PDB file of C-alpha atoms and ligand atoms in Angstrom:
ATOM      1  CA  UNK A   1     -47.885  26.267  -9.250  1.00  0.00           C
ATOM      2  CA  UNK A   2     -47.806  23.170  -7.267  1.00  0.00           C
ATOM      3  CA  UNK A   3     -45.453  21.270  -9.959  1.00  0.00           C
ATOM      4  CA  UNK A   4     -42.925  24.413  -9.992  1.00  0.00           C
ATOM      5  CA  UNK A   5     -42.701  24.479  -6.132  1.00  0.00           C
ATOM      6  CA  UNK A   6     -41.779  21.119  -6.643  1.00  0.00           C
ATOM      7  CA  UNK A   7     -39.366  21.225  -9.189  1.00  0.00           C
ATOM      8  CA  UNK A   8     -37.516  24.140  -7.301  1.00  0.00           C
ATOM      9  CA  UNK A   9     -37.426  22.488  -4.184  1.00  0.00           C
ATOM     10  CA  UNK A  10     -36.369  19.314  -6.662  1.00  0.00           C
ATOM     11  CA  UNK A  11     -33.171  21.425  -8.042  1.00  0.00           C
ATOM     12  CA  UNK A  12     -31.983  23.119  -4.554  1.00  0.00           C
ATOM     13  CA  UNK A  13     -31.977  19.169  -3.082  1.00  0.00           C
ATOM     14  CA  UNK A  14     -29.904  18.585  -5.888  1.00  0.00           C
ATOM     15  CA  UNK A  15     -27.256  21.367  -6.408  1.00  0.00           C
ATOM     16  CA  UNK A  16     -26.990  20.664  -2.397  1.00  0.00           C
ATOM     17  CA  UNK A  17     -25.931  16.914  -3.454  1.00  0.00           C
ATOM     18  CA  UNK A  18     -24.121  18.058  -5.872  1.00  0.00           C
ATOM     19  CA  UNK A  19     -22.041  20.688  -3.438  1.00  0.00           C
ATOM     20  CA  UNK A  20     -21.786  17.569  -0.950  1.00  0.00           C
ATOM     21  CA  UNK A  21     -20.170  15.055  -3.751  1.00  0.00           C
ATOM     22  CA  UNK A  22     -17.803  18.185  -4.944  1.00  0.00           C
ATOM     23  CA  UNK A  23     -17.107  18.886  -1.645  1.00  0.00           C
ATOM     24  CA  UNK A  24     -15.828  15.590  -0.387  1.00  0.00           C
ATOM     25  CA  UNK A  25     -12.482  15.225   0.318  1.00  0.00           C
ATOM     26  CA  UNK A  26     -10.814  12.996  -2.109  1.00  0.00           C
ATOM     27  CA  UNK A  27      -8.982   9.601  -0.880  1.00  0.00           C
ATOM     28  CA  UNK A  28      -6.016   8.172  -1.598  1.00  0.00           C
ATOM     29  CA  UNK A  29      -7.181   5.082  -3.310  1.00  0.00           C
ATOM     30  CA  UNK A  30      -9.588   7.965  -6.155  1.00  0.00           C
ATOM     31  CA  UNK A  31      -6.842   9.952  -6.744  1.00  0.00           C
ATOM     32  CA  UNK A  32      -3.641  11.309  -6.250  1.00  0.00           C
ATOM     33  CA  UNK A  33      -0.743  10.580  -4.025  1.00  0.00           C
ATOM     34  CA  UNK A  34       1.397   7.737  -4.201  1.00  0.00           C
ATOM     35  CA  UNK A  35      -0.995   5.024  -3.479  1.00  0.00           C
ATOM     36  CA  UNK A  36      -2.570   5.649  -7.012  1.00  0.00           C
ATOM     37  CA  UNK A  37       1.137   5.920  -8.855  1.00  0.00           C
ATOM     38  CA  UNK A  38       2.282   2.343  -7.310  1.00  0.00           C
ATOM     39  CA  UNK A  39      -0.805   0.701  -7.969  1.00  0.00           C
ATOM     40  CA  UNK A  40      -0.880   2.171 -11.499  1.00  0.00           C
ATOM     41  CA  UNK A  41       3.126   1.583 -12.631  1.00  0.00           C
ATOM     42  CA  UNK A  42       2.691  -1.658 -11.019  1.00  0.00           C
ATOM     43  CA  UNK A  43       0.491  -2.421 -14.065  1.00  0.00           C
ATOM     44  CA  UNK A  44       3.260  -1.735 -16.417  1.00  0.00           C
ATOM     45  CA  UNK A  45       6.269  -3.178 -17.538  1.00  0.00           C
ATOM     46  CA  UNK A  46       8.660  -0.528 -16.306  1.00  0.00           C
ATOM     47  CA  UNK A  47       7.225   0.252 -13.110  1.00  0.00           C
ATOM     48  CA  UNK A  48      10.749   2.002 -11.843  1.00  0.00           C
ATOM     49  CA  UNK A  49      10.686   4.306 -14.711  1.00  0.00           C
ATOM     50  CA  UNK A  50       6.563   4.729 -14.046  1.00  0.00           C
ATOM     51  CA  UNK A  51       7.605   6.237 -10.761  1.00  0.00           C
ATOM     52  CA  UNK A  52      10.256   8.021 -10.913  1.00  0.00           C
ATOM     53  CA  UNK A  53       8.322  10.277 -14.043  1.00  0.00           C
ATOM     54  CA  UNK A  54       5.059  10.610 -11.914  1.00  0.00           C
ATOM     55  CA  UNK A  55       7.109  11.010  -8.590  1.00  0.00           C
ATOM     56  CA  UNK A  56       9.013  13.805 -10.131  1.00  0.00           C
ATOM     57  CA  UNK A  57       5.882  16.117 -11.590  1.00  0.00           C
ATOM     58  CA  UNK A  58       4.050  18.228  -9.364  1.00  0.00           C
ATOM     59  CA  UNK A  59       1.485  18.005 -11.347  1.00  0.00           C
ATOM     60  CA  UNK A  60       0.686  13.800 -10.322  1.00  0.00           C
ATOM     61  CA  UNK A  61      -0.340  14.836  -6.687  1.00  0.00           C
ATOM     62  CA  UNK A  62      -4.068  14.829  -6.571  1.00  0.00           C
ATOM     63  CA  UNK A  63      -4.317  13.529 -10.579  1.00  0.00           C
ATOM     64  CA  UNK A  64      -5.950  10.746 -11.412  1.00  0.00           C
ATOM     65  CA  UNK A  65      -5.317   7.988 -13.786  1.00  0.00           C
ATOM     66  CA  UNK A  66      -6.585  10.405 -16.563  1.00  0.00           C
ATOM     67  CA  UNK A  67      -4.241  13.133 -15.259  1.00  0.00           C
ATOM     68  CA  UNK A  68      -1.534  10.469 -14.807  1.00  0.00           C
ATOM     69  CA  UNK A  69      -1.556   9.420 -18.205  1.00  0.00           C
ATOM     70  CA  UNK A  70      -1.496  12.903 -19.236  1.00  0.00           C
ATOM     71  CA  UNK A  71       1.859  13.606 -17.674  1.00  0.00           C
ATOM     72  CA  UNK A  72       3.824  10.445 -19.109  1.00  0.00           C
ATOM     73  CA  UNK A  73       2.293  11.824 -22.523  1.00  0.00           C
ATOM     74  CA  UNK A  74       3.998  14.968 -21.963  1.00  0.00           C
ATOM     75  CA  UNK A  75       7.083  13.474 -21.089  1.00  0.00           C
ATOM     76  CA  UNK A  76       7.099  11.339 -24.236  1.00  0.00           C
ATOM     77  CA  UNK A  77       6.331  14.757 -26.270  1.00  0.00           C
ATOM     78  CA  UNK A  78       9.214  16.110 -25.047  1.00  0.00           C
ATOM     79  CA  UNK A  79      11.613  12.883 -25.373  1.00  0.00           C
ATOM     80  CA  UNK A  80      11.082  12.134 -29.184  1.00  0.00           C
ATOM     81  CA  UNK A  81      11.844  16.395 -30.028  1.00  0.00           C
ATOM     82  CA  UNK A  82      15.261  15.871 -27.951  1.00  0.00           C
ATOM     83  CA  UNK A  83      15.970  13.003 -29.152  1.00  0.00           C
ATOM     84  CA  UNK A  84      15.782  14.055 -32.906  1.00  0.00           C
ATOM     85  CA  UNK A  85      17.932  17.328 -31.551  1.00  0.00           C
ATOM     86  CA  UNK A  86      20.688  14.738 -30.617  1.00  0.00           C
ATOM     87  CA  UNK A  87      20.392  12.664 -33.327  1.00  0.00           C
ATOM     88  CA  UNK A  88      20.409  16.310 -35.823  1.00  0.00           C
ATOM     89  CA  UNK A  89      23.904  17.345 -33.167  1.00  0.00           C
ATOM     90  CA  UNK A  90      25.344  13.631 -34.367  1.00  0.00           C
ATOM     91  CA  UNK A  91      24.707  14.141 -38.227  1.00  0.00           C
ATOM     92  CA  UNK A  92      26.620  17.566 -38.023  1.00  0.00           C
ATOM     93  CA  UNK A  93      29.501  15.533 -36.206  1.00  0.00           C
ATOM     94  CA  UNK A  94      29.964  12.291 -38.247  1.00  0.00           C
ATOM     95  CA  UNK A  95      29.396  12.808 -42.351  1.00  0.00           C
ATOM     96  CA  UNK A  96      32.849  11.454 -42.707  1.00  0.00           C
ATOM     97  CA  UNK A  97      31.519   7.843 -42.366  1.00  0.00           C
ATOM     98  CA  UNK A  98      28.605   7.778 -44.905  1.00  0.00           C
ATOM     99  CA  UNK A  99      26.621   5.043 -43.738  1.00  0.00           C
ATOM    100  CA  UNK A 100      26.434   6.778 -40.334  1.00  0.00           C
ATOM    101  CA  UNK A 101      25.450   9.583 -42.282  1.00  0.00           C
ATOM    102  CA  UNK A 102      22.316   7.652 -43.758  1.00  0.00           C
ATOM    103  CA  UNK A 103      21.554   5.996 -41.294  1.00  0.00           C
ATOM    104  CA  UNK A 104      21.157   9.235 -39.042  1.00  0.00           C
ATOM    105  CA  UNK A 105      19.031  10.839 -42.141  1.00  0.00           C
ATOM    106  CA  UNK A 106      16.952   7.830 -42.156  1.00  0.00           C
ATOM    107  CA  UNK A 107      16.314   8.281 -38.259  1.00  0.00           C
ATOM    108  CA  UNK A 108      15.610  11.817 -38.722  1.00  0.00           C
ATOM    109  CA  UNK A 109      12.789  10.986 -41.160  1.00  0.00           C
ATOM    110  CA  UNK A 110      11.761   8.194 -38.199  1.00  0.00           C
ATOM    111  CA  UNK A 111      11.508  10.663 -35.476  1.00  0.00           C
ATOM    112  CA  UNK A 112      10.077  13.246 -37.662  1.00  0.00           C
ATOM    113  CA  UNK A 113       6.871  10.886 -37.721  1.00  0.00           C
ATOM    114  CA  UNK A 114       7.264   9.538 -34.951  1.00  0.00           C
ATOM    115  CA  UNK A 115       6.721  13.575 -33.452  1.00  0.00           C
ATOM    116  CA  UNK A 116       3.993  13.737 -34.945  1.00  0.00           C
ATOM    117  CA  UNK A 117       2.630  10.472 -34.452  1.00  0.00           C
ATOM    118  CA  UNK A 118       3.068  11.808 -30.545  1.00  0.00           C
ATOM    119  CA  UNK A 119       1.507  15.145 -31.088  1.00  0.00           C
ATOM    120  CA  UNK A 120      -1.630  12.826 -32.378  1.00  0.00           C
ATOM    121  CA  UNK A 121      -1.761  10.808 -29.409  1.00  0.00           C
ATOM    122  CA  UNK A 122      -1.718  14.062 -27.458  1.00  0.00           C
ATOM    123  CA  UNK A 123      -4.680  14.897 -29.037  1.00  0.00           C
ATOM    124  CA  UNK A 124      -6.435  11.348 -28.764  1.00  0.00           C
ATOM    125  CA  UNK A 125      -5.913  11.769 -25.136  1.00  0.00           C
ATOM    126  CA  UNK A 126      -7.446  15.103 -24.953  1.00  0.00           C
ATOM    127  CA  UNK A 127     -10.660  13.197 -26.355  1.00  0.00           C
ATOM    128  CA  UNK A 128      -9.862  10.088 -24.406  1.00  0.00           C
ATOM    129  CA  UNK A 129      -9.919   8.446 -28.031  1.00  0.00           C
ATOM    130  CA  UNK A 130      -8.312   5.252 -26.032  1.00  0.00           C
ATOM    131  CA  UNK A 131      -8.197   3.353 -28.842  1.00  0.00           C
ATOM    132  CA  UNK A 132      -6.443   6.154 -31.214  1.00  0.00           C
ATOM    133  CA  UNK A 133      -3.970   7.206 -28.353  1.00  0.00           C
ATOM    134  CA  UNK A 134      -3.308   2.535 -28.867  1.00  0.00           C
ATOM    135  CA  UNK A 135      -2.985   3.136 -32.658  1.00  0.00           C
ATOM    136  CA  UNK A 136      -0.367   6.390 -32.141  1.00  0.00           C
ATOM    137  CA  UNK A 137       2.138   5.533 -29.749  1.00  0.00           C
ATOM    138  CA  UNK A 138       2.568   2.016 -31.235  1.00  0.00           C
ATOM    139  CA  UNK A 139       3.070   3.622 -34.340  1.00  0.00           C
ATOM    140  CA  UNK A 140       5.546   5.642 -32.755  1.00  0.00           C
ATOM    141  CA  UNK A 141       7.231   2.826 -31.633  1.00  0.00           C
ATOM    142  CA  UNK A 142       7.550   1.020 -34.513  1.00  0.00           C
ATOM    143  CA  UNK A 143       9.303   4.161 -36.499  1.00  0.00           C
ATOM    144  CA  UNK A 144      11.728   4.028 -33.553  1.00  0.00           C
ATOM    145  CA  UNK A 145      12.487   0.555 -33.772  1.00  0.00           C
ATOM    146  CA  UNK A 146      12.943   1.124 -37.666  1.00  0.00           C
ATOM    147  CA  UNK A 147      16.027   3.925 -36.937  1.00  0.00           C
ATOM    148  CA  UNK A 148      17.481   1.817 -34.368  1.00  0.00           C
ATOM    149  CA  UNK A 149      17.393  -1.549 -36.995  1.00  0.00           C
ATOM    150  CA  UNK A 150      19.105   0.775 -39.666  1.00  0.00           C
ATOM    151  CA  UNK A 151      22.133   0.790 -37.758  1.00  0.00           C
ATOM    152  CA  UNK A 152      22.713  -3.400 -37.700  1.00  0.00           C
ATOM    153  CA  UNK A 153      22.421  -3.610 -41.183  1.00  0.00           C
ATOM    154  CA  UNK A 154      26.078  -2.762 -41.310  1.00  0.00           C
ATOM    155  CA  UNK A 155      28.808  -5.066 -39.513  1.00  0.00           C
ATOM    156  CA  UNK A 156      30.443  -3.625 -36.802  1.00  0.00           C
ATOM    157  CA  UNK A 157      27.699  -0.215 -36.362  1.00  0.00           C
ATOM    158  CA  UNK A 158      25.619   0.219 -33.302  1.00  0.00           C
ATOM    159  CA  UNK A 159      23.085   2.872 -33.168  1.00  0.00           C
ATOM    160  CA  UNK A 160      24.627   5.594 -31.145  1.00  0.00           C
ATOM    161  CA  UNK A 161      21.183   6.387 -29.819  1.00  0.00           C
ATOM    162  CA  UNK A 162      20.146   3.185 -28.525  1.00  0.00           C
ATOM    163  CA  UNK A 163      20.195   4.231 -25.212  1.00  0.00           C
ATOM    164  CA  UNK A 164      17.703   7.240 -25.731  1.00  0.00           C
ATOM    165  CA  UNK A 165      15.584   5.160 -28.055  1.00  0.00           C
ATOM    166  CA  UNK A 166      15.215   2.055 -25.084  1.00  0.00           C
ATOM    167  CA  UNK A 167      14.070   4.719 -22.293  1.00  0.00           C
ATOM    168  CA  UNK A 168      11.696   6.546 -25.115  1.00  0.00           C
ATOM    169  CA  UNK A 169       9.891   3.054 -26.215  1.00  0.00           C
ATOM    170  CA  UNK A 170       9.855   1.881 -22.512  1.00  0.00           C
ATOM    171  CA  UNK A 171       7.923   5.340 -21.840  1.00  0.00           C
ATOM    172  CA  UNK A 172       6.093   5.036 -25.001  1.00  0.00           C
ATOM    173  CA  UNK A 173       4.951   1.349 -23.369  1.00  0.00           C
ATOM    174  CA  UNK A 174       4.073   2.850 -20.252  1.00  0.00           C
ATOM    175  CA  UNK A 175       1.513   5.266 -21.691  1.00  0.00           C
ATOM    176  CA  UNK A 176       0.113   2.446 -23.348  1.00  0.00           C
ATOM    177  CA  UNK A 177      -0.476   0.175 -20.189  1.00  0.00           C
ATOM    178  CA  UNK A 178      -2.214   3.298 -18.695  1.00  0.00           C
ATOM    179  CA  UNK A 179      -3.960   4.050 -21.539  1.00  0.00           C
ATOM    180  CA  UNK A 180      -4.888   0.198 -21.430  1.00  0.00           C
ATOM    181  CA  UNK A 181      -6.491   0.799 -17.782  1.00  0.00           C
ATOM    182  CA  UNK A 182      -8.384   3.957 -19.003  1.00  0.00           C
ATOM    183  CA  UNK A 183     -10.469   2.174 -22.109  1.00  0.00           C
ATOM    184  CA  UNK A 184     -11.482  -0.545 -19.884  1.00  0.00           C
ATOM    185  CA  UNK A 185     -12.681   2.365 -18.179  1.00  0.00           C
ATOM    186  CA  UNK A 186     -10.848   2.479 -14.593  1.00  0.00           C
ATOM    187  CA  UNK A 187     -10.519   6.154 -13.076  1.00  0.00           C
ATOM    188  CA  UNK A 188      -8.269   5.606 -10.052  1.00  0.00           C
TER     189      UNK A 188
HETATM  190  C1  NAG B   1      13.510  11.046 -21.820  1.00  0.00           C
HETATM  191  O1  NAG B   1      12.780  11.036 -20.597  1.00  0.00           O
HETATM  192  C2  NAG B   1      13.418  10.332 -19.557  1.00  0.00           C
HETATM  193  C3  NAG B   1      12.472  10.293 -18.380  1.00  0.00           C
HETATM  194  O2  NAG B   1      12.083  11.569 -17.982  1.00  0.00           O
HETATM  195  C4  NAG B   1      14.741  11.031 -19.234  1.00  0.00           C
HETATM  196  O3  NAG B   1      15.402  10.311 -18.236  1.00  0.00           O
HETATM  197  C5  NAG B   1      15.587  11.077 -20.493  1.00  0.00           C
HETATM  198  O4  NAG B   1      16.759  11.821 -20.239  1.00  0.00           O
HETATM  199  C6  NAG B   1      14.828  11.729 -21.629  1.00  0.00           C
HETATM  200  N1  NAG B   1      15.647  11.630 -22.839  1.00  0.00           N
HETATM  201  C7  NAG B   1      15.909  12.683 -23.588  1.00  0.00           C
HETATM  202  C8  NAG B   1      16.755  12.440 -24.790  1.00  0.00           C
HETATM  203  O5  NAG B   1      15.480  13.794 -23.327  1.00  0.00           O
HETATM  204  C1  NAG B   2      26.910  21.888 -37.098  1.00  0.00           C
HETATM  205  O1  NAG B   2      28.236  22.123 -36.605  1.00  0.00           O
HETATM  206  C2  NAG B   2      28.725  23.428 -36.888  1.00  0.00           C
HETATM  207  C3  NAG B   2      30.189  23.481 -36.417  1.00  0.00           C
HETATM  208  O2  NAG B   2      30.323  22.923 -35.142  1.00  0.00           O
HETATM  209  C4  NAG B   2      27.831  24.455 -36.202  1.00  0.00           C
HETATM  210  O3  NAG B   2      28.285  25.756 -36.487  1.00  0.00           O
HETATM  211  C5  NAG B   2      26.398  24.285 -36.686  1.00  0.00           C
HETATM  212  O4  NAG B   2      25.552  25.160 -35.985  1.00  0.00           O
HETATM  213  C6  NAG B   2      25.939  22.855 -36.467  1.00  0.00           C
HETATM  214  N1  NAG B   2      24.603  22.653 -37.029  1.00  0.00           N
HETATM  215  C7  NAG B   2      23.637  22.015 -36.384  1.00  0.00           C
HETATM  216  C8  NAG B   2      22.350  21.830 -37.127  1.00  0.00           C
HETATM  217  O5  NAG B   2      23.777  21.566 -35.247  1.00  0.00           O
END
């Protein structure tokens, strides 16, 4: 009887603590807000970028470096489909010139992997598999880097995507730096 009183009285002290730690009001420096966002792109390589993608989600205020990461993820899901849209748009417009032509089907291939090589990483993330999330987006980046190459093989050819391929790898390295921050096991 004694020993149940005491566990009770055991579990109401601690749901109580447990109210008080949900209760308290999160700070700057644990989460959210644009203290966390500088102090995290400033551990990147493209810090501008880093900002400008957390500063313009709704969903970074209040996150935390777990939600942070989550957002740039998104972002880079949504960057390699449009980008293999515009590169699909460019075949359509330029199978006069047929190394152009292969070129673009050999970056179509690229992205397709590199899609799903994203949609993995998604899914690493959602298990905080750090270390698989590492493994994805670098392969990602490496399939991108493979279209883009295509292109120089030829005298005189730049890759008409270059552009969208730069800000998609810089992204790409951003999620890695953050991811970087979350295996050594930082939360804010
Ligand atoms: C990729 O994402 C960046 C950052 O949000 C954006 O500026 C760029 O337009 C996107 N590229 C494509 C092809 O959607
Ligand atoms: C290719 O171009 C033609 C003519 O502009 C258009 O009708 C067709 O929908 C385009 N296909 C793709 C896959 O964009």
């Amino acid at each position: 009887m004694k020993s149940i009183a005491i566990a009770v009285a055991f579990l109401v002290v601690s749901l109580c603590q447990f109210q008080i730690l949900a209760q308290t009001p999160q700070t700057p420096t644990t989460s959210g807000g644009n203290d966390l966002i500088s102090k995290t792109c400033s551990s990147t390589s493209y810090s501008e970028m880093c900002k400008t993608i957390l500063q313009s989600s709704p969903n970074s205020k209040g996150a935390d470096l777990y939600g942070l990461a989550q957002i740039v993820m998104n972002v880079a899901a949504d960057n390699v489909s449009s980008i293999y849209e515009n590169i699909n748009q460019l075949q359509n417009g330029t199978s006069v010139d047929s190394f152009l032509d292969s070129c673009l089907t050999d970056c179509l291939e690229s992205f397709q992997d590199a899609i799903d090589q994203i949609e993995d990483s998604v899914t690493a993330l959602e298990f905080k598999a750090y270390n698989d999330v590492k493994t994805w987006i670098s392969a990602a980046m490496s399939d991108v880097a493979t279209c883009d190459s295509g292109f120089k093989e030829k005298q005189g050819y730049q890759s008409p995507i270059a552009q969208m391929t730069s800000v998609f790898d810089q992204i790409c390295s951003i999620i890695l730096s953050i991811n970087q921050l979350l295996s050594q096991g930082n939360t804010n």
